[in-house]
Short mmCIF file of C-alpha atoms in Angstrom, two decimals:
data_model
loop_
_atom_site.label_atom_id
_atom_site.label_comp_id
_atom_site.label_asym_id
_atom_site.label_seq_id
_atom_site.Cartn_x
_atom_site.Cartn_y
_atom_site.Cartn_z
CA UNK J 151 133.06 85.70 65.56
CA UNK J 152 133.67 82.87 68.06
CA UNK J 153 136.48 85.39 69.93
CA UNK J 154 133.48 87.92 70.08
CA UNK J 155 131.01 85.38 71.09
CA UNK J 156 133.17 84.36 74.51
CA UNK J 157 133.68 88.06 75.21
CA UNK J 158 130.57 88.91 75.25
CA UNK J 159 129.68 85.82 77.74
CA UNK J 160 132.71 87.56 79.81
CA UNK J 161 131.32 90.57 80.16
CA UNK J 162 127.87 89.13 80.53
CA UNK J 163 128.88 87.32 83.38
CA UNK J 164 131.59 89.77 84.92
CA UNK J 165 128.29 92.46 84.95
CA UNK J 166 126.90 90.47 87.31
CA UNK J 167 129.83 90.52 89.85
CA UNK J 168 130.78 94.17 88.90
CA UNK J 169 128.95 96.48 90.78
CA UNK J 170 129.58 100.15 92.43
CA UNK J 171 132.05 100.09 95.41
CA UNK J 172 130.81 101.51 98.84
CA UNK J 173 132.66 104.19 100.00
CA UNK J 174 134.86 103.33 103.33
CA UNK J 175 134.04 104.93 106.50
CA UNK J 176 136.06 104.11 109.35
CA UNK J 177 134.93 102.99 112.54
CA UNK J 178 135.61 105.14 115.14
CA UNK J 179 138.10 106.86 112.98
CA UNK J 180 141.00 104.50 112.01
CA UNK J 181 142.50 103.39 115.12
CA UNK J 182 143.20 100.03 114.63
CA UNK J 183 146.66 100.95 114.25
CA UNK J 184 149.84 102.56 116.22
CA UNK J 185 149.67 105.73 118.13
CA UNK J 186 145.50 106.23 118.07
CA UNK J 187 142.45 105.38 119.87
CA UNK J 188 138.79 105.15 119.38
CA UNK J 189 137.40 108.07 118.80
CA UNK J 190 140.66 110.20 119.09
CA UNK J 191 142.31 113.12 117.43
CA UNK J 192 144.95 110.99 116.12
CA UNK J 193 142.45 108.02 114.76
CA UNK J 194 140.84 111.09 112.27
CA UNK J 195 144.18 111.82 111.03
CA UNK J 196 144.46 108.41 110.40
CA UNK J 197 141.65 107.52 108.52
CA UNK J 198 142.51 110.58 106.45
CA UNK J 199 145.94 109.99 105.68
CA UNK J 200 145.11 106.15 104.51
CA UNK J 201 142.36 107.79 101.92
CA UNK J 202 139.17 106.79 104.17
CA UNK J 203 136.02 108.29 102.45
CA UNK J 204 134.81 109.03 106.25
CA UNK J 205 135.55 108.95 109.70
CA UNK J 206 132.83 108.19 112.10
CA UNK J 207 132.79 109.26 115.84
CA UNK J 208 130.48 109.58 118.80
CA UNK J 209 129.44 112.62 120.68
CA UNK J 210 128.34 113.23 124.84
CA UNK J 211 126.66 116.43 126.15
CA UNK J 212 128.53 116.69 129.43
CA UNK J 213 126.32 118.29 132.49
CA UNK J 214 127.36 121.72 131.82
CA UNK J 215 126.16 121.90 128.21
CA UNK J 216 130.16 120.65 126.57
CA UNK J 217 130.13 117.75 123.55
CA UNK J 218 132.65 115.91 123.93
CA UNK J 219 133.97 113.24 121.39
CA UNK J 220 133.80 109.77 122.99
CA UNK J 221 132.17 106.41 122.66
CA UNK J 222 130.60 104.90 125.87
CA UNK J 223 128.82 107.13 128.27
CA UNK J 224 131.17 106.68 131.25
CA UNK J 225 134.89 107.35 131.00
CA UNK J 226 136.85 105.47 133.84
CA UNK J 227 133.76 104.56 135.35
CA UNK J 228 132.54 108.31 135.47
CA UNK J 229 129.20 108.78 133.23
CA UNK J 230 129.67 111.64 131.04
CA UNK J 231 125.77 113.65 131.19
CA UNK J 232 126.29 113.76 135.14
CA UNK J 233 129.81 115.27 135.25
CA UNK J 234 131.23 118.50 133.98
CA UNK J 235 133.77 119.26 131.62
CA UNK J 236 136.53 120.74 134.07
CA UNK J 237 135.88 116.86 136.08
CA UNK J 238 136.28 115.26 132.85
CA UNK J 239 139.16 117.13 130.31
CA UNK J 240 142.17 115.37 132.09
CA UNK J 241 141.14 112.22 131.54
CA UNK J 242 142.70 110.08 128.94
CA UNK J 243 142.20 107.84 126.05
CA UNK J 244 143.96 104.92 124.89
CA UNK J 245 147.19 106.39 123.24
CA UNK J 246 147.27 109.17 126.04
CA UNK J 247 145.27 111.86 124.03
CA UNK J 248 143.34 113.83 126.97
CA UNK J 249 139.43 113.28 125.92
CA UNK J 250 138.40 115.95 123.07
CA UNK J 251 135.82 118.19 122.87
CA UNK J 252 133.42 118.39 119.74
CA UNK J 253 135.18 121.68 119.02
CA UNK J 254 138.50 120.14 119.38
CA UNK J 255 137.88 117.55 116.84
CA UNK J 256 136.24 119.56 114.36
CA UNK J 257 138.97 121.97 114.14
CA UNK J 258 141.43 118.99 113.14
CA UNK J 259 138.76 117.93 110.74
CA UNK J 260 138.75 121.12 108.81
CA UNK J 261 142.61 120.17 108.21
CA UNK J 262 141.15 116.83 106.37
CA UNK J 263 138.86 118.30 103.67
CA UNK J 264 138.80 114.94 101.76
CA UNK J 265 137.58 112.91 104.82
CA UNK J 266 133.57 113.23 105.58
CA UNK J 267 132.34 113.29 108.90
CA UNK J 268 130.14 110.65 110.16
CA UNK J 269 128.97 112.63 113.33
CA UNK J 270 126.88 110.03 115.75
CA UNK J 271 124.90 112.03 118.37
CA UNK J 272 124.39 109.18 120.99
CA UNK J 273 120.88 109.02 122.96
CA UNK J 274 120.50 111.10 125.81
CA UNK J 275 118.26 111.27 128.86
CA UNK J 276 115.51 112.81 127.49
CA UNK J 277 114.39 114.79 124.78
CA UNK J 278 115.24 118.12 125.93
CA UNK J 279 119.25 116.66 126.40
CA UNK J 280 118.48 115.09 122.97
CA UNK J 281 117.51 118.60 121.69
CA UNK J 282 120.58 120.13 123.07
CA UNK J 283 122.86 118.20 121.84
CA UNK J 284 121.78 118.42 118.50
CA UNK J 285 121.78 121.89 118.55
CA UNK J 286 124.69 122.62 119.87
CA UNK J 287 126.39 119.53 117.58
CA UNK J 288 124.93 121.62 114.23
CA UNK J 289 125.80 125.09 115.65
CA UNK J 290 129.37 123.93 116.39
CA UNK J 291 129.27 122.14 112.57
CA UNK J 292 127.66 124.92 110.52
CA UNK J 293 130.31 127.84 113.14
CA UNK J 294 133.27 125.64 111.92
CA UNK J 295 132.06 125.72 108.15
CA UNK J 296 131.85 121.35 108.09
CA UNK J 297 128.05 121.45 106.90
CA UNK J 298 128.57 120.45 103.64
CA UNK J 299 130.60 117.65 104.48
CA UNK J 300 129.13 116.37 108.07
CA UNK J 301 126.31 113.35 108.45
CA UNK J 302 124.35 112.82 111.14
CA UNK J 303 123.33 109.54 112.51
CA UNK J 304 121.66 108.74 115.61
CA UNK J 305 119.79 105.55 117.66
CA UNK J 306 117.64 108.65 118.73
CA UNK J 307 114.47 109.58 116.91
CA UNK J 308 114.11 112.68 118.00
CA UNK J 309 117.80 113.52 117.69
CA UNK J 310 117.14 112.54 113.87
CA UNK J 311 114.16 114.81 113.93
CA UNK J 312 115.93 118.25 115.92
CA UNK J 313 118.91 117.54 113.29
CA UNK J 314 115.98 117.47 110.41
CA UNK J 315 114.35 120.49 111.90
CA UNK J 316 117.55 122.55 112.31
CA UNK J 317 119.24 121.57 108.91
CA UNK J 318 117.07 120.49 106.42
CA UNK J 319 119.37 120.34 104.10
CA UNK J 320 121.97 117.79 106.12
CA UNK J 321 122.13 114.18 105.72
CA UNK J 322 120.09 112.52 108.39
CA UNK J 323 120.13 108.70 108.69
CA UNK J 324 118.65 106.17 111.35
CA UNK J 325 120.59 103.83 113.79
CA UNK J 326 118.22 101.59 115.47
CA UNK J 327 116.88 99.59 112.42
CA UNK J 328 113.34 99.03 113.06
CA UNK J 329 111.95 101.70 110.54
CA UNK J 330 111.50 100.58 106.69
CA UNK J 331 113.01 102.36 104.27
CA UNK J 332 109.41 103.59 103.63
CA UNK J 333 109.36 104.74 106.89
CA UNK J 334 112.43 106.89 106.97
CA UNK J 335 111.61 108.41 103.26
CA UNK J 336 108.24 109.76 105.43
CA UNK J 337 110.21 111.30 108.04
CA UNK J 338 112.34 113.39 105.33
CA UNK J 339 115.40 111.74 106.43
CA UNK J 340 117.79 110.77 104.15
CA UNK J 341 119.28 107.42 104.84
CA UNK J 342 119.38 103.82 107.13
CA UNK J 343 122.60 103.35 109.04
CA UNK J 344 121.61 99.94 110.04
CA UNK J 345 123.67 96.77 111.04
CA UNK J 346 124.35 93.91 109.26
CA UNK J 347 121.97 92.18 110.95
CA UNK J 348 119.30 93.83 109.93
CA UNK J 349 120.20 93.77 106.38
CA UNK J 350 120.50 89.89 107.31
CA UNK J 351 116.90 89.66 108.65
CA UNK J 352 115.45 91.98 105.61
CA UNK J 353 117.48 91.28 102.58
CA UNK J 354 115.54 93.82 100.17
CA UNK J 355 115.89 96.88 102.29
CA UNK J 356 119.19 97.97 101.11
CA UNK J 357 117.85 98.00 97.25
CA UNK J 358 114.52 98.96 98.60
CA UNK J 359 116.07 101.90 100.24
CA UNK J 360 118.01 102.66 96.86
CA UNK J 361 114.98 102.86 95.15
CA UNK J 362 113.03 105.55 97.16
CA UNK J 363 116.59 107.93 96.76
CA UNK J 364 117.79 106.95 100.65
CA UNK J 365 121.40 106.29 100.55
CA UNK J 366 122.38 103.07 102.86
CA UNK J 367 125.29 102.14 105.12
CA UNK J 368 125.83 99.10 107.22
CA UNK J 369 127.88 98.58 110.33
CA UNK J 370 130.01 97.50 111.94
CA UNK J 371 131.71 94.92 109.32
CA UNK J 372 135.00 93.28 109.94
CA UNK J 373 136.85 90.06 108.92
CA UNK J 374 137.53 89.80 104.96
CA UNK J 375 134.38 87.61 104.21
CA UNK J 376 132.36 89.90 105.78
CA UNK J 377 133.65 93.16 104.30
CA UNK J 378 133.80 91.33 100.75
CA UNK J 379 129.99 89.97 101.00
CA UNK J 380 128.73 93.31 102.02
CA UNK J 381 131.02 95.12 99.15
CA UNK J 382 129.13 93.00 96.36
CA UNK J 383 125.98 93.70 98.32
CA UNK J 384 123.78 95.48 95.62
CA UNK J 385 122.32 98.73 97.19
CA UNK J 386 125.23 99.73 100.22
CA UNK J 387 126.59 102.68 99.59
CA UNK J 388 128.69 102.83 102.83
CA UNK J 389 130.22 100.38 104.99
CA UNK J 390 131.34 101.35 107.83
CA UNK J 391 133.96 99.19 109.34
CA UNK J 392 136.97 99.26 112.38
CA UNK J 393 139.30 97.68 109.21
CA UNK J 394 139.31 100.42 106.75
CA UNK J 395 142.08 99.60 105.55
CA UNK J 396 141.13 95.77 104.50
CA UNK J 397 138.04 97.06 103.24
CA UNK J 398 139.89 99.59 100.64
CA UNK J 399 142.16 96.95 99.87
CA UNK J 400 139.05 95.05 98.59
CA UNK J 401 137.42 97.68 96.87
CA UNK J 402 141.11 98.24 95.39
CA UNK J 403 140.84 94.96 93.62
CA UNK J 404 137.12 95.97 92.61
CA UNK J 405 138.24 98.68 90.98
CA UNK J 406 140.88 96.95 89.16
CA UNK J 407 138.46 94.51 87.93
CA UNK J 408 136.13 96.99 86.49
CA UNK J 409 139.16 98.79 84.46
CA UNK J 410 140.11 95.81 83.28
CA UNK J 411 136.15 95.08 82.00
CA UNK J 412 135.95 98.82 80.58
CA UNK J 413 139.50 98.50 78.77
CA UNK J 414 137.85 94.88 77.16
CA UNK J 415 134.78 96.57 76.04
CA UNK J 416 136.74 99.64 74.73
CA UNK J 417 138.82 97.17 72.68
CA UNK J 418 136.19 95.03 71.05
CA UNK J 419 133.37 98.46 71.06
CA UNK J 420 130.93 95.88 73.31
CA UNK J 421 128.35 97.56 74.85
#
């Protein structure tokens, strides 16, 4: 009785610790590490071969009508929405990849079937650029046969809202963090992408958010206190983070602790 007694206080207490583990999404794909770049060919690979959940990236509309895959809108001082694609393709990232198109990058990521896409449509100048892009980003997506495995995120509301409009059926979430959870359920999207300080500043959004079926990811998280407080974070779903690799390592050790509490409750039939 008394050995049944402290195992039940175990698990009692362990439930409280033991929750679902976010999924990993890599910042930028994973290029934190040798041979890639931010936002590069080779930093998707990456993420995929390390067993990231998702890779996120950032797309451009160049001035004749090309997405390219890239984070800030200039690219050696030249901004991307004013320049055309022929001015721009022999330009070069970080590990001496030559700057991708959208098509470019979705083509590799139809090698990667395990690895989601966490496709960022960055703000243009105006909404009709807005509304091009995000055609021409779900066209490209839906041509390549990624739909079922591509979310959209954007600082943009009406990027959020042509996505919405064109697939109804994709997951949409929001960037900018100033809409409640209530907010976005009214809009039909289907998620917050918001950063940790906003979660910081309005602790019961994530669970709020979980409640009214939106699913929740936080950025950008790095350093191992960080990643580990937002991985016991009730509600996050996703974290998205430029060290995926720490952050599986954590959820690694999650995992192990909640075999090791399902192999003690087979044992002694606890429930």
């Amino acid at each position: 009785m008394m050995q049944r007694y402290f195992i039940s206080l175990f698990l009692s207490l362990s439930s409280l610790v033991c929750l679902a583990q976010p999924h990993v999404a890599a910042h930028r794909g994973y290029w934190k590490t040798e041979g890639s770049a931010q936002n590069s060919i080779a930093s998707l690979k990456k993420a995929a071969e390390i067993g990231c959940w998702g890779s996120e990236f950032d797309v451009w509309l160049t001035a004749d009508g090309i997405p390219v895959v890239y984070h800030d809108s200039t690219i050696d001082g030249i901004r991307i929405e004013d320049t055309t694609y022929a001015t721009l393709m022999n330009h070069r990232l970080q590990n001496g990849e030559f700057l991708p198109t959208l098509q470019q990058y979705l083509q590799e990521a139809k090698l990667h079937p395990n690895c989601r896409l966490i496709f960022e449509i960055k703000p243009h100048r105006g909404e009709k650029r807005d509304g091009m892009i995000a055609e021409l980003s779900v066209e490209l997506v839906n041509m390549l046969g990624l739909a079922d495995r591509t979310d959209y995120i954007s600082f943009s509301k009406h990027v959020c809202k042509k996505v919405h409009e064109l697939a109804p059926e994709a997951k949409v979430a929001y960037l900018n963090g100033e809409l409640s959870p209530k907010e976005i359920k009214e809009l039909g999207w289907t998620g917050i992408d918001y950063n940790t300080k906003i979660f910081e500043k309005n602790p019961d959004w994530a669970l709020e958010a979980k409640k009214l079926g939106l699913e929740v990811n936080v950025w950008t998280v790095d350093g191992d206190d960080a990643l580990k407080r937002f991985a016991k974070m009730p509600g996050i779903d996703i974290i998205t983070t430029n060290e995926p690799q720490v952050l599986m390592n954590i959820t690694r050790e999650m995992n192990t602790f909640t075999d090791c509490q399902q192999k003690i409750e087979d044992k002694y039939r606890i429930h």
